[in-house]
Coordinates of C-alpha atoms and ligand atoms in Angstrom, one line a residue:
Chain A
M16 CA 14.5 0.6 -3.5
Y17 CA 12.6 3.7 -2.7
A18 CA 11.1 4.7 0.6
A19 CA 7.9 2.8 1.1
A20 CA 5.7 5.9 0.6
V21 CA 7.3 6.6 -2.8
Q22 CA 7.0 3.0 -3.8
D23 CA 3.3 3.1 -2.9
L24 CA 2.8 6.1 -5.1
I25 CA 4.6 4.5 -8.0
D26 CA 2.5 1.4 -7.6
E27 CA -0.7 3.3 -7.5
L28 CA 0.2 5.3 -10.6
G29 CA 1.3 2.2 -12.4
R30 CA -2.2 0.7 -11.9
L31 CA -3.7 3.5 -14.1
P32 CA -4.6 2.6 -17.7
G33 CA -1.9 3.3 -20.2
I34 CA 0.8 4.0 -17.6
G35 CA 3.7 1.6 -17.5
P36 CA 6.3 1.3 -14.7
K37 CA 8.6 3.8 -16.4
S38 CA 6.0 6.5 -16.7
A39 CA 4.7 5.8 -13.2
Q40 CA 8.2 6.5 -11.9
R41 CA 8.5 9.6 -13.9
I42 CA 5.2 11.0 -12.7
A43 CA 6.0 10.1 -9.1
F44 CA 9.2 12.0 -9.2
H45 CA 7.5 14.9 -10.9
L46 CA 5.0 15.0 -8.0
L47 CA 7.8 14.8 -5.4
R48 CA 9.4 17.9 -7.0
L49 CA 6.2 19.9 -7.0
P50 CA 5.4 22.4 -4.3
S51 CA 3.0 20.8 -1.8
H52 CA -0.1 22.9 -2.7
D53 CA 0.3 22.1 -6.4
A54 CA 0.6 18.3 -5.8
L55 CA -2.3 18.4 -3.3
R56 CA -4.6 20.1 -5.9
L57 CA -4.5 16.7 -7.8
A58 CA -5.3 14.8 -4.7
E59 CA -8.1 17.2 -4.0
A60 CA -9.5 17.0 -7.5
I61 CA -9.6 13.2 -7.2
R62 CA -11.3 13.4 -3.8
V63 CA -13.9 15.8 -5.0
V64 CA -14.7 13.8 -8.1
K65 CA -15.1 10.6 -6.1
E66 CA -17.5 12.5 -3.7
R67 CA -19.6 14.4 -6.2
V68 CA -19.6 12.4 -9.3
S69 CA -21.1 9.0 -10.0
W70 CA -23.1 7.1 -12.5
C71 CA -26.5 8.2 -13.7
R72 CA -29.0 5.7 -12.4
R73 CA -30.8 5.7 -15.7
C74 CA -28.2 5.7 -18.4
F75 CA -24.9 5.1 -16.5
N76 CA -23.3 8.2 -17.9
I77 CA -21.3 10.4 -15.6
A78 CA -23.6 12.3 -13.3
E79 CA -22.9 15.1 -10.9
G80 CA -24.7 14.6 -7.6
P81 CA -25.3 16.6 -4.5
P82 CA -22.2 17.3 -2.5
A83 CA -21.1 14.9 0.1
G84 CA -23.2 14.6 3.3
E85 CA -26.5 15.4 1.7
A86 CA -29.1 12.8 1.2
G87 CA -28.7 10.7 -1.9
A88 CA -25.0 11.3 -2.4
A89 CA -24.1 8.3 -4.3
G90 CA -20.9 6.7 -5.1
D91 CA -19.3 3.8 -3.5
A92 CA -19.7 0.2 -4.5
G93 CA -22.9 -1.4 -3.3
R94 CA -24.9 1.7 -2.9
P95 CA -27.3 2.3 -5.8
P96 CA -26.7 5.6 -7.6
A97 CA -29.7 7.9 -7.0
I98 CA -28.9 10.7 -9.3
E99 CA -29.5 11.4 -13.0
C100 CA -27.2 13.0 -15.6
D101 CA -28.0 16.3 -17.3
I102 CA -29.1 14.6 -20.5
C103 CA -31.6 12.3 -18.7
R104 CA -32.9 15.3 -16.8
D105 CA -33.4 17.4 -20.0
E106 CA -37.0 17.1 -20.9
R107 CA -36.4 18.4 -24.5
R108 CA -34.6 15.2 -25.3
D109 CA -36.6 12.5 -27.1
P110 CA -37.0 9.6 -24.7
T111 CA -38.1 7.2 -27.4
V112 CA -34.7 7.0 -29.1
V113 CA -31.8 5.5 -27.1
C114 CA -28.2 5.6 -28.3
V115 CA -26.1 2.8 -26.8
V116 CA -22.4 3.6 -26.3
E117 CA -19.5 1.9 -24.5
E118 CA -18.1 4.8 -22.4
P119 CA -19.1 8.2 -21.1
R120 CA -16.5 9.7 -23.4
D121 CA -18.5 8.4 -26.4
V122 CA -21.5 10.4 -25.2
V123 CA -19.4 13.4 -25.5
A124 CA -18.3 12.4 -29.0
V125 CA -21.9 11.9 -30.2
E126 CA -23.1 15.1 -28.5
K127 CA -20.5 17.1 -30.4
T128 CA -22.1 16.1 -33.7
R129 CA -25.4 17.8 -32.7
E130 CA -27.1 15.2 -34.8
F131 CA -28.7 13.3 -32.0
H132 CA -31.5 14.4 -29.7
G133 CA -32.5 11.3 -27.9
R134 CA -31.1 9.8 -24.8
Y135 CA -28.1 7.5 -24.1
H136 CA -27.3 4.2 -22.4
V137 CA -23.7 3.7 -21.4
L138 CA -22.6 0.0 -21.3
Q139 CA -19.4 0.8 -19.5
G140 CA -17.4 -1.5 -21.7
A141 CA -17.7 -4.0 -24.5
I142 CA -17.7 -7.8 -24.7
S143 CA -14.2 -9.0 -24.6
P144 CA -13.5 -12.5 -23.3
I145 CA -9.7 -11.8 -23.4
D146 CA -10.3 -9.2 -20.6
G147 CA -12.8 -11.5 -18.9
I148 CA -15.7 -9.2 -19.9
G149 CA -19.0 -10.9 -20.8
P150 CA -22.5 -9.5 -21.2
D151 CA -23.0 -9.9 -17.4
N152 CA -20.3 -7.3 -16.7
L153 CA -21.9 -4.7 -18.8
R154 CA -25.0 -2.5 -18.1
I155 CA -27.2 -4.7 -20.4
R156 CA -29.7 -5.8 -17.9
E157 CA -30.2 -2.1 -17.0
L158 CA -30.8 -1.3 -20.6
L159 CA -33.4 -4.0 -21.0
A160 CA -35.2 -2.7 -17.9
R161 CA -35.4 0.8 -19.3
L162 CA -36.9 -0.1 -22.7
E163 CA -40.5 -0.7 -21.8
V164 CA -40.7 1.7 -18.9
E165 CA -39.5 4.6 -20.9
G166 CA -41.5 3.6 -24.1
V167 CA -38.3 3.4 -26.2
K168 CA -39.1 2.9 -30.0
E169 CA -35.6 2.9 -31.4
V170 CA -32.2 1.7 -30.1
I171 CA -29.1 2.9 -32.0
L172 CA -26.1 0.7 -31.4
C173 CA -23.2 3.1 -31.3
T174 CA -20.5 0.9 -30.0
N175 CA -17.0 1.4 -31.4
P176 CA -16.4 0.2 -34.9
N177 CA -13.8 -2.3 -33.8
I178 CA -14.1 -6.0 -33.2
E179 CA -15.3 -5.9 -29.6
G180 CA -17.7 -3.1 -30.3
D181 CA -19.1 -4.9 -33.3
A182 CA -19.5 -8.1 -31.3
T183 CA -21.3 -6.2 -28.6
A184 CA -23.6 -4.6 -31.1
L185 CA -24.4 -8.1 -32.7
Y186 CA -25.1 -9.5 -29.3
L187 CA -27.4 -6.7 -28.4
A188 CA -29.2 -6.9 -31.7
S189 CA -30.0 -10.6 -31.2
L190 CA -31.2 -9.8 -27.7
L191 CA -33.4 -7.0 -28.8
K192 CA -34.7 -8.7 -31.9
P193 CA -37.9 -10.2 -30.3
L194 CA -38.9 -6.8 -28.9
P195 CA -41.1 -4.3 -30.8
L196 CA -38.3 -1.9 -31.5
K197 CA -36.3 -0.6 -34.3
V198 CA -32.6 -1.5 -33.8
T199 CA -30.0 0.3 -35.9
R200 CA -26.2 0.3 -36.0
I201 CA -24.3 3.4 -37.0
A202 CA -23.1 3.2 -40.5
S203 CA -19.5 2.8 -41.3
G204 CA -17.5 5.4 -42.9
L205 CA -15.9 5.3 -39.6
P206 CA -12.5 3.7 -40.0
V207 CA -12.7 0.0 -39.0
G208 CA -10.6 -0.7 -36.0
G209 CA -11.1 2.8 -34.8
D210 CA -12.5 4.5 -31.7
L211 CA -15.5 6.8 -31.7
E212 CA -13.5 9.1 -29.5
Y213 CA -11.0 9.8 -32.3
A214 CA -13.6 10.1 -35.1
D215 CA -14.0 13.7 -36.4
E216 CA -17.5 15.2 -35.8
L217 CA -18.4 15.3 -39.5
T218 CA -17.7 11.6 -40.1
L219 CA -19.4 10.6 -36.9
G220 CA -22.4 12.9 -37.8
R221 CA -22.7 11.3 -41.2
A222 CA -22.4 7.8 -39.7
L223 CA -25.3 8.6 -37.4
E224 CA -27.5 9.8 -40.2
G225 CA -26.7 6.8 -42.3
R226 CA -27.4 4.3 -39.6
R227 CA -29.0 1.0 -40.8
E228 CA -31.1 -1.7 -39.3
L229 CA -29.2 -4.7 -38.2
V230 CA -30.4 -8.0 -39.5
D231 CA -29.5 -10.7 -36.9
Chain B
M24 CA 9.9 1.2 -57.7
H25 CA 13.3 1.9 -56.1
L26 CA 15.0 3.4 -53.1
E27 CA 17.2 6.3 -53.6
R28 CA 18.3 6.9 -50.1
L29 CA 17.6 5.5 -46.7
W30 CA 18.2 7.0 -43.2
L31 CA 18.2 5.1 -40.0
T32 CA 18.2 6.5 -36.5
D33 CA 18.5 4.2 -33.5
F34 CA 17.4 1.3 -35.6
R35 CA 18.8 -2.0 -34.3
S36 CA 22.7 -1.7 -34.2
Y37 CA 22.7 1.7 -36.0
R38 CA 22.8 5.0 -34.2
H39 CA 22.7 6.9 -37.5
A40 CA 23.2 5.4 -40.9
E41 CA 22.6 6.6 -44.4
F42 CA 22.4 4.2 -47.4
A43 CA 22.1 5.0 -51.1
P44 CA 21.8 1.9 -53.2
A45 CA 22.0 1.9 -57.0
P46 CA 18.6 2.7 -58.4
Q47 CA 18.8 -0.3 -60.8
G48 CA 20.5 -3.6 -60.7
I49 CA 22.4 -5.2 -57.9
T50 CA 23.8 -3.4 -54.8
V51 CA 26.0 -5.7 -52.8
V52 CA 26.4 -5.0 -49.0
T53 CA 29.3 -6.8 -47.4
G54 CA 30.4 -7.2 -43.8
A55 CA 31.5 -9.8 -41.3
N56 CA 29.0 -11.8 -39.3
G57 CA 27.1 -9.6 -36.8
E58 CA 28.0 -6.3 -38.4
G59 CA 24.4 -5.3 -39.2
K60 CA 23.7 -6.5 -42.8
T61 CA 20.4 -8.1 -41.9
N62 CA 19.5 -5.1 -39.8
L63 CA 19.8 -2.9 -42.8
L64 CA 17.4 -5.0 -44.9
E65 CA 15.1 -5.3 -41.9
A66 CA 14.8 -1.5 -41.9
I67 CA 13.7 -1.4 -45.5
G68 CA 11.4 -4.4 -44.9
Y69 CA 9.8 -2.6 -42.0
L70 CA 8.7 0.3 -44.2
A71 CA 7.0 -2.1 -46.6
T72 CA 5.4 -4.5 -44.1
L73 CA 5.5 -2.8 -40.7
R74 CA 6.9 -6.0 -39.3
S75 CA 10.3 -7.3 -38.5
L76 CA 11.4 -9.6 -41.2
R77 CA 12.8 -11.9 -38.6
G78 CA 9.4 -12.0 -37.0
N79 CA 10.6 -10.2 -33.8
P80 CA 8.4 -7.7 -32.0
S81 CA 8.7 -4.1 -33.2
E82 CA 10.2 -3.0 -29.9
S83 CA 13.3 -5.1 -30.6
L84 CA 14.0 -2.8 -33.6
I85 CA 14.8 0.1 -31.3
R86 CA 18.5 0.4 -30.5
T87 CA 19.4 -0.9 -27.1
G88 CA 22.2 0.4 -25.0
D89 CA 21.6 4.0 -24.2
G90 CA 17.9 4.3 -23.6
A91 CA 16.7 5.3 -27.1
E92 CA 12.9 5.5 -27.0
R93 CA 12.2 5.4 -30.7
A94 CA 13.7 4.2 -33.9
V95 CA 13.2 6.2 -37.1
V96 CA 13.4 4.8 -40.7
R97 CA 13.1 7.2 -43.6
M98 CA 13.4 6.6 -47.3
E99 CA 13.3 8.6 -50.4
G100 CA 12.6 6.8 -53.7
R101 CA 10.6 6.6 -56.8
R102 CA 7.6 4.7 -57.9
E103 CA 7.5 5.1 -61.7
A104 CA 7.3 8.8 -62.2
R105 CA 6.2 9.6 -58.7
R106 CA 8.5 10.5 -55.9
I107 CA 7.8 8.9 -52.6
V108 CA 9.1 9.9 -49.2
V109 CA 8.2 7.5 -46.4
E110 CA 9.0 7.8 -42.7
A111 CA 8.1 5.6 -39.8
E112 CA 8.8 6.0 -36.2
I113 CA 8.8 3.0 -33.9
S114 CA 8.2 4.0 -30.3
A115 CA 8.8 1.9 -27.2
T116 CA 6.3 3.8 -25.0
G117 CA 3.9 6.1 -26.9
R118 CA 2.2 5.6 -30.2
S119 CA 4.2 4.8 -33.3
R120 CA 3.9 7.3 -36.1
A121 CA 4.3 7.4 -39.9
Q122 CA 4.1 9.8 -42.8
V123 CA 4.1 9.6 -46.5
N124 CA 5.2 12.5 -48.6
G125 CA 5.1 14.8 -45.7
Q126 CA 1.5 13.9 -44.7
A127 CA 1.1 12.4 -41.3
L128 CA -1.0 9.3 -41.5
R129 CA -3.9 8.8 -39.2
R130 CA -3.0 5.3 -38.6
V131 CA 0.4 3.7 -39.1
R132 CA -1.2 0.9 -41.0
D133 CA -2.1 3.3 -43.8
L134 CA 1.6 3.2 -44.7
L135 CA 1.1 -0.3 -46.2
G136 CA 1.1 -0.1 -50.0
A137 CA 3.6 2.8 -50.2
L138 CA 6.5 0.5 -50.7
Q139 CA 6.7 -3.2 -51.8
V140 CA 9.6 -5.5 -51.2
T141 CA 10.3 -9.2 -52.0
V142 CA 12.5 -10.8 -49.4
F143 CA 14.7 -13.8 -49.9
T144 CA 16.4 -15.3 -46.8
P145 CA 18.0 -18.7 -46.1
E146 CA 15.1 -19.4 -43.7
D147 CA 12.8 -19.5 -46.8
L148 CA 13.5 -23.2 -46.9
A149 CA 11.0 -23.5 -44.1
L150 CA 8.3 -22.3 -46.6
V151 CA 8.5 -25.8 -48.1
K152 CA 9.9 -27.8 -45.3
G153 CA 8.3 -26.3 -42.3
G154 CA 4.7 -26.2 -40.9
P155 CA 1.7 -24.5 -42.5
Q156 CA 2.2 -21.3 -40.5
G157 CA 5.0 -20.1 -42.7
R158 CA 3.0 -20.8 -45.9
R159 CA 0.0 -18.9 -44.6
Q160 CA 2.3 -16.0 -43.7
Y161 CA 3.7 -16.1 -47.3
L162 CA 0.2 -15.8 -48.7
D163 CA -0.9 -13.1 -46.3
D164 CA 2.2 -11.0 -46.9
L165 CA 1.4 -11.1 -50.6
L166 CA -2.3 -10.3 -50.1
V167 CA -1.3 -7.2 -48.2
A168 CA 1.2 -6.2 -50.8
L169 CA -1.5 -6.5 -53.5
H170 CA -4.3 -5.0 -51.5
P171 CA -3.4 -3.2 -48.3
R172 CA -7.0 -3.5 -47.2
H173 CA -6.5 -7.2 -46.6
D174 CA -4.4 -6.2 -43.6
A175 CA -7.6 -5.3 -41.8
T176 CA -9.2 -8.7 -42.6
I177 CA -6.1 -10.6 -41.4
A178 CA -6.0 -8.5 -38.2
E179 CA -9.7 -9.1 -37.7
V180 CA -9.4 -12.9 -38.0
E181 CA -6.5 -12.9 -35.5
R182 CA -8.4 -10.8 -33.0
V183 CA -11.7 -12.7 -33.3
L184 CA -9.8 -16.0 -32.9
K185 CA -8.2 -14.7 -29.7
Q186 CA -11.5 -13.6 -28.3
R187 CA -13.2 -16.8 -29.3
T188 CA -10.5 -18.9 -27.8
A189 CA -10.6 -16.9 -24.6
L190 CA -14.3 -17.5 -24.4
L191 CA -13.9 -21.3 -25.2
K192 CA -11.3 -21.6 -22.4
S193 CA -13.4 -19.9 -19.7
A194 CA -16.5 -21.8 -20.8
G195 CA -14.6 -25.0 -20.8
W196 CA -13.6 -24.5 -17.1
Q197 CA -17.2 -23.7 -16.2
A198 CA -18.3 -26.9 -17.9
A199 CA -15.6 -28.9 -16.3
A200 CA -16.6 -27.6 -12.9
G201 CA -20.0 -29.2 -13.6
R202 CA -21.7 -25.9 -14.0
G203 CA -22.7 -26.5 -17.6
L204 CA -22.8 -23.9 -20.3
A205 CA -24.1 -20.5 -19.2
P206 CA -26.8 -19.3 -21.7
D207 CA -24.6 -16.2 -22.1
V208 CA -21.7 -18.2 -23.4
E209 CA -23.9 -19.8 -26.0
S210 CA -25.2 -16.5 -27.3
T211 CA -21.8 -14.7 -27.2
L212 CA -20.2 -17.7 -29.0
E213 CA -22.8 -17.2 -31.7
V214 CA -21.6 -13.6 -32.1
W215 CA -17.9 -14.6 -32.4
D216 CA -18.7 -17.4 -34.7
A217 CA -20.6 -15.1 -37.0
K218 CA -17.7 -12.7 -37.1
L219 CA -15.1 -15.5 -37.6
A220 CA -17.3 -17.0 -40.4
A221 CA -17.5 -13.7 -42.2
A222 CA -13.9 -12.6 -41.9
G223 CA -12.4 -16.2 -42.1
D224 CA -14.3 -17.0 -45.3
A225 CA -13.2 -13.7 -46.9
L226 CA -9.6 -14.4 -46.0
A227 CA -9.7 -18.0 -47.2
R228 CA -11.2 -17.0 -50.5
A229 CA -8.6 -14.3 -51.0
R230 CA -5.8 -16.8 -50.2
A231 CA -7.3 -19.4 -52.5
G232 CA -7.5 -16.9 -55.4
L233 CA -4.0 -15.8 -54.7
A234 CA -2.7 -19.4 -54.7
E235 CA -4.3 -19.9 -58.1
A236 CA -2.8 -16.8 -59.5
L237 CA 0.6 -17.9 -58.2
G238 CA 0.4 -21.4 -59.5
L239 CA 1.5 -20.9 -63.1
R240 CA 4.1 -18.3 -62.1
A241 CA 5.6 -20.6 -59.5
A242 CA 5.7 -23.5 -62.0
D243 CA 7.4 -21.3 -64.5
A244 CA 10.0 -19.9 -62.0
Y245 CA 10.7 -23.4 -60.7
R246 CA 11.5 -24.7 -64.1
R247 CA 14.0 -21.9 -64.5
V248 CA 15.6 -22.1 -61.0
A249 CA 15.8 -25.9 -61.2
S250 CA 16.8 -26.0 -64.9
G251 CA 19.5 -28.6 -65.4
V252 CA 19.0 -29.9 -61.9
A253 CA 15.6 -31.4 -62.0
H254 CA 15.0 -34.9 -63.3
R255 CA 12.4 -35.5 -65.9
G256 CA 8.9 -35.3 -64.7
R257 CA 10.1 -33.6 -61.5
D258 CA 10.0 -30.0 -62.9
V259 CA 6.2 -29.7 -62.5
V260 CA 5.1 -27.9 -59.4
S261 CA 1.6 -27.1 -58.3
L262 CA 0.0 -25.0 -55.6
H263 CA -3.3 -25.7 -53.9
Y264 CA -5.0 -23.9 -51.1
E265 CA -6.6 -26.3 -48.7
T266 CA -9.2 -25.1 -46.2
S267 CA -9.6 -26.8 -42.8
W268 CA -13.3 -27.2 -43.5
Q269 CA -15.8 -28.2 -46.2
G270 CA -18.8 -26.2 -47.3
S271 CA -19.7 -23.1 -45.3
L272 CA -17.4 -22.0 -42.5
A273 CA -20.4 -20.9 -40.4
E274 CA -21.8 -24.5 -40.4
A275 CA -18.3 -26.0 -39.8
L276 CA -17.9 -23.8 -36.8
R277 CA -21.3 -24.9 -35.5
A278 CA -20.4 -28.5 -36.1
A279 CA -17.1 -28.1 -34.3
R280 CA -18.5 -26.3 -31.3
G281 CA -18.7 -29.3 -29.0
E282 CA -15.1 -30.3 -29.6
D283 CA -13.9 -26.7 -29.5
L284 CA -15.4 -26.3 -26.1
R285 CA -13.9 -29.5 -24.9
R286 CA -10.5 -28.6 -26.1
G287 CA -10.5 -24.9 -25.6
V288 CA -9.3 -24.2 -29.1
S289 CA -10.8 -23.3 -32.5
T290 CA -10.3 -26.4 -34.6
V291 CA -11.5 -24.9 -37.9
G292 CA -10.8 -21.7 -39.6
P293 CA -8.3 -20.0 -41.8
H294 CA -5.7 -20.4 -39.1
R295 CA -5.7 -24.1 -39.7
D296 CA -5.5 -24.0 -43.5
D297 CA -2.5 -24.8 -45.6
L298 CA -1.0 -24.1 -49.0
R299 CA -0.3 -27.6 -50.4
L300 CA 2.8 -27.7 -52.6
Q301 CA 3.6 -30.6 -54.9
I302 CA 6.6 -31.4 -57.1
G303 CA 5.6 -33.9 -59.7
S304 CA 2.9 -36.0 -58.1
T305 CA 4.2 -36.0 -54.5
P306 CA 4.0 -33.5 -51.6
A307 CA 7.1 -31.3 -51.5
R308 CA 7.2 -31.2 -47.7
T309 CA 7.6 -34.9 -47.2
H310 CA 8.9 -36.2 -50.5
A311 CA 11.2 -33.7 -52.1
S312 CA 15.0 -33.6 -51.7
Q313 CA 16.6 -30.7 -49.9
G314 CA 17.7 -29.2 -53.2
E315 CA 14.3 -29.4 -54.7
Q316 CA 12.8 -27.8 -51.6
R317 CA 15.3 -24.9 -51.9
S318 CA 14.4 -24.4 -55.5
L319 CA 10.8 -24.4 -54.8
A320 CA 11.2 -21.9 -52.0
L321 CA 13.0 -19.5 -54.4
A322 CA 10.3 -20.2 -57.0
L323 CA 7.6 -19.2 -54.6
R324 CA 9.3 -15.9 -53.8
L325 CA 9.9 -15.2 -57.5
A326 CA 6.3 -16.0 -58.3
G327 CA 5.1 -13.6 -55.7
H328 CA 7.5 -10.9 -57.0
H329 CA 6.2 -11.2 -60.6
L330 CA 2.6 -11.2 -59.5
V331 CA 3.0 -8.1 -57.4
A332 CA 5.0 -6.4 -60.2
E333 CA 2.2 -7.2 -62.7
R334 CA -0.7 -6.3 -60.5
I335 CA 0.5 -3.0 -59.1
G336 CA 2.5 -2.0 -62.2
S337 CA 5.7 -1.4 -60.4
E338 CA 8.4 -3.9 -59.5
P339 CA 9.1 -4.5 -55.7
V340 CA 12.5 -3.9 -54.3
L341 CA 14.4 -7.2 -54.0
L342 CA 16.1 -7.9 -50.7
L343 CA 18.4 -10.9 -50.7
D344 CA 19.8 -11.6 -47.3
D345 CA 22.9 -13.8 -47.3
I346 CA 21.1 -16.1 -49.7
F347 CA 24.1 -17.4 -51.7
S348 CA 25.7 -18.9 -48.6
E349 CA 23.1 -21.6 -48.8
L350 CA 22.7 -22.2 -52.5
D351 CA 24.9 -24.4 -54.7
A352 CA 26.5 -22.8 -57.7
S353 CA 24.0 -23.9 -60.3
R354 CA 21.0 -22.7 -58.3
A355 CA 22.8 -19.4 -57.4
E356 CA 23.5 -18.9 -61.1
A357 CA 20.0 -19.7 -62.1
L358 CA 18.6 -17.3 -59.5
L359 CA 20.8 -14.5 -60.6
A360 CA 19.8 -15.2 -64.2
C361 CA 16.1 -14.9 -63.5
L362 CA 16.4 -12.0 -61.1
P363 CA 14.0 -9.4 -62.3
S364 CA 15.5 -6.2 -63.8
G365 CA 14.7 -3.8 -61.0
Q366 CA 16.6 -2.8 -57.8
A367 CA 18.1 -5.6 -55.8
I368 CA 20.0 -5.3 -52.6
I369 CA 22.1 -8.4 -51.7
T370 CA 24.0 -8.9 -48.5
T371 CA 26.9 -11.3 -48.1
A372 CA 29.5 -12.1 -45.5
G373 CA 31.8 -13.5 -48.1
H374 CA 32.0 -13.4 -51.9
L375 CA 29.3 -13.8 -54.4
P376 CA 29.8 -17.4 -55.6
V377 CA 29.1 -16.6 -59.2
E378 CA 29.9 -13.7 -61.5
A379 CA 27.3 -11.0 -61.3
V380 CA 27.1 -7.6 -62.8
V381 CA 27.2 -5.4 -59.7
A382 CA 26.0 -1.8 -59.9
A383 CA 27.2 -0.6 -56.5
W384 CA 29.0 -1.8 -53.4
A385 CA 28.6 -0.9 -49.7
R386 CA 30.6 -2.2 -46.8
I387 CA 29.8 -2.4 -43.1
E388 CA 32.8 -2.1 -40.7
D389 CA 32.7 -1.8 -37.0
G390 CA 28.9 -1.5 -37.3
K391 CA 29.3 1.6 -39.5
L392 CA 27.8 1.6 -43.0
L393 CA 30.4 2.9 -45.6
A394 CA 29.2 3.7 -49.0
Ligands
ATP413 N1 17.8 -3.5 -30.9 C1 19.2 -3.6 -31.1 N2 20.0 -2.7 -30.5 C2 21.3 -2.7 -30.7 N3 21.9 -3.7 -31.3 C3 21.2 -4.7 -31.9 C4 19.8 -4.7 -31.8 N4 19.3 -5.8 -32.4 C5 20.3 -6.5 -32.9 N5 21.5 -5.8 -32.6 C6 22.8 -6.2 -32.9 O1 23.0 -6.3 -34.3 C7 23.9 -7.3 -34.6 C8 23.4 -8.3 -35.7 O2 23.2 -7.6 -36.8 P1 22.8 -8.4 -38.1 O3 21.9 -9.5 -37.8 O4 22.3 -7.4 -39.1 O5 24.2 -9.0 -38.5 P2 24.6 -9.6 -39.9 O6 25.6 -8.7 -40.5 O7 23.4 -9.9 -40.7 O8 25.3 -10.9 -39.5 P3 25.3 -12.4 -40.2 O9 26.3 -12.3 -41.3 O10 25.7 -13.3 -39.1 O11 23.9 -12.7 -40.6 C9 24.2 -8.1 -33.4 O12 25.5 -7.8 -32.9 C10 23.2 -7.6 -32.4 O13 23.7 -7.6 -31.1
MG414 MG1 22.4 -11.6 -41.3
ZN415 ZN1 -28.4 9.7 -17.7

C-alpha cells in the first residue's frame, strides 16, 4: 500500500471520467515526479476554474463570472448562478431560436459551424435510465421556463445522434408539442451512434441546415 | 475471397505469429490440445465479426502474462480481383482501432463487411439443441455479413432494451414502495417504446426475410449432409421465424406494459423471438435424434455460407474448428463432399477421419505456429 496521501490522490484521479485505476496510478506518479511548481499549476487551475466559472443562469452553458469575493460570484451547490454566458449576453444573437444541446462542449461544436445565430440551452446530460438519469435530472424545467419569457419561436433539438440523445429529443418533442413553437431535430448525415463533438464542421453544418420538424 | 497471409501480435497465446494458408482448398492446422488452434481461427473470425468466436469479451483476446496492452491482427488477402489488407487493434485501455487498405477507419465497426467467414464448431449443436439465444445470434451474424448496416440496428435494439429495462426496474421499485408511477416514467417509457418498436420491428422483419431465404438452402444442405442417414420422410427440414408478438410491436409493447412494470423485464420484442426448426413434422429441438440435430446444425451453417456467397458474390472463408472430432464417419464424409470450393481452414488435434484432398498443412508446437 502507498502512503495515505498518495492513495488519496490515486482515488481522486480514479473518480475522473475515463480514468481507470491503472491510469490513475500512472498520473499520480507522474505528478509526484514533477517539480512542485509544475504540479501546483494544475491545482491552481482547478481552484481558479471552480471560483470563476459556473453555469449560465439562462442557458446553463459555461459562464465566466466575477472573481471570487465580489457580489454574485456563483458556484457551489445550492446557490443559484447569477451570471450569464457570452452568448446570452450577445445582443446580436437571435433570441427567438434556441438550440438544445447536451453538454457545453456541444455548444462549441455548433458554434464552429458558424451556421447558427440563435441562443442555446444546455441540458447537462441526456435521458439514460441505466445511469439513473431521467428528465428530472436535466435542465428541462429551466428550458420550459425560458420559452415564453424570451419569446422563443423555434427550438432545435441538437442532442447527440445516438440512442440516448434521440430518446431525449423525442421526449422533449412530445413535451413541446402543445406549445406554439416550431420544433426541429438536426438532420442525420451525422453518423448514427456518434457524438456531436467528433462530427466535422461541414457535416454538422449541413445537418443543421437540413433540420426537420419532429412529428411526435 | 481468401486470406493470403495473417499476422498476429499479442493475440491470445501468440506473441507473434504468421500464417499463410493455401488460397484454395483445405489447409489443415494440427496441434495438441491447448496449443492454440482455436486461437488462430478466433483471430481470423475477429477480423470478420469484431467478436470473439467463443463469445468472450474482446479484452480476453489480448495476450496475458507480460502486460501487453493491445493485440493486433492483420491480414492480406483477395476478394475477387481486389486486394484487401485489413488490420485491427484491440486495446485494453484506450480506443480500439482498425484500418482497411491503409485507410484508418473512423469507427472500428466500419470494418464489418471487409471479410466474411463461415465458422463451424462442435458447439454448433447448440444451434438446434439449445435455447433461442444461439439461433437469434446465428441469424444476426448472417444479417451483418449480408448488410453490415444491420449491425447498427442490432446494437440499437440491445441498447434500447437495456435502457427500457433499467427504467422498468426503477419504476417497479417506486410502484412497489406505494408511490405509484411518476408521470415522468410514463412519458419516458413512451419514448423507449417508440424506439424499441421501430428498431425491433426492423430487426424482426430482416430476420424473418433471412429465415425465408435460408429455408430452401438449409433443406437442400440437410438432404446432402444426412444422405444415407436419414429415414424416409425425415429428410425434410423447414425454418420459420417466430416473433414474440402478434400484429404491431408498438401495440404489443403497450399491451405488455403493466406486466413489464410488474416484472421489471421487457416481455415482448426481438430478444424474445425464436427461429423454429423442424425435421419432418416435428420440432428439431425436442424431437430429433442427436445425429439429426448435428446434421441440421451443419446444414444451417452451409445454408448461411451459400446465401452469403450468392448475395455478396464472393465466397466466405470457411473455418472448421475441430469439427471432425464430433462427427461420425458418414457425416464427416458428407460434409467434406459438400464443402464449397473456396478456402477452408480446418483444425484438428488428431487425424482427419476421412480422406480429404489437403492443399496445405500447418503445425502448432509449443505454442508456435510452424508452416
Ligand atoms: N489472452 C490469452 N493470453 C495468453 N494465453 C491465452 C489467452 N487466452 C487463451 N490462452 C491460452 O491459449 C490456450 C488455448 O488455446 P486454444 O483454445 O486455441 O487451444 P486448442 O489448440 O484449440 O486446444 P483444443 O484442441 O483443446 O481445442 C490455453 O493454453 C490458454 O491458456
Ligand atoms: Mg480448440
Ligand atoms: Zn447562456
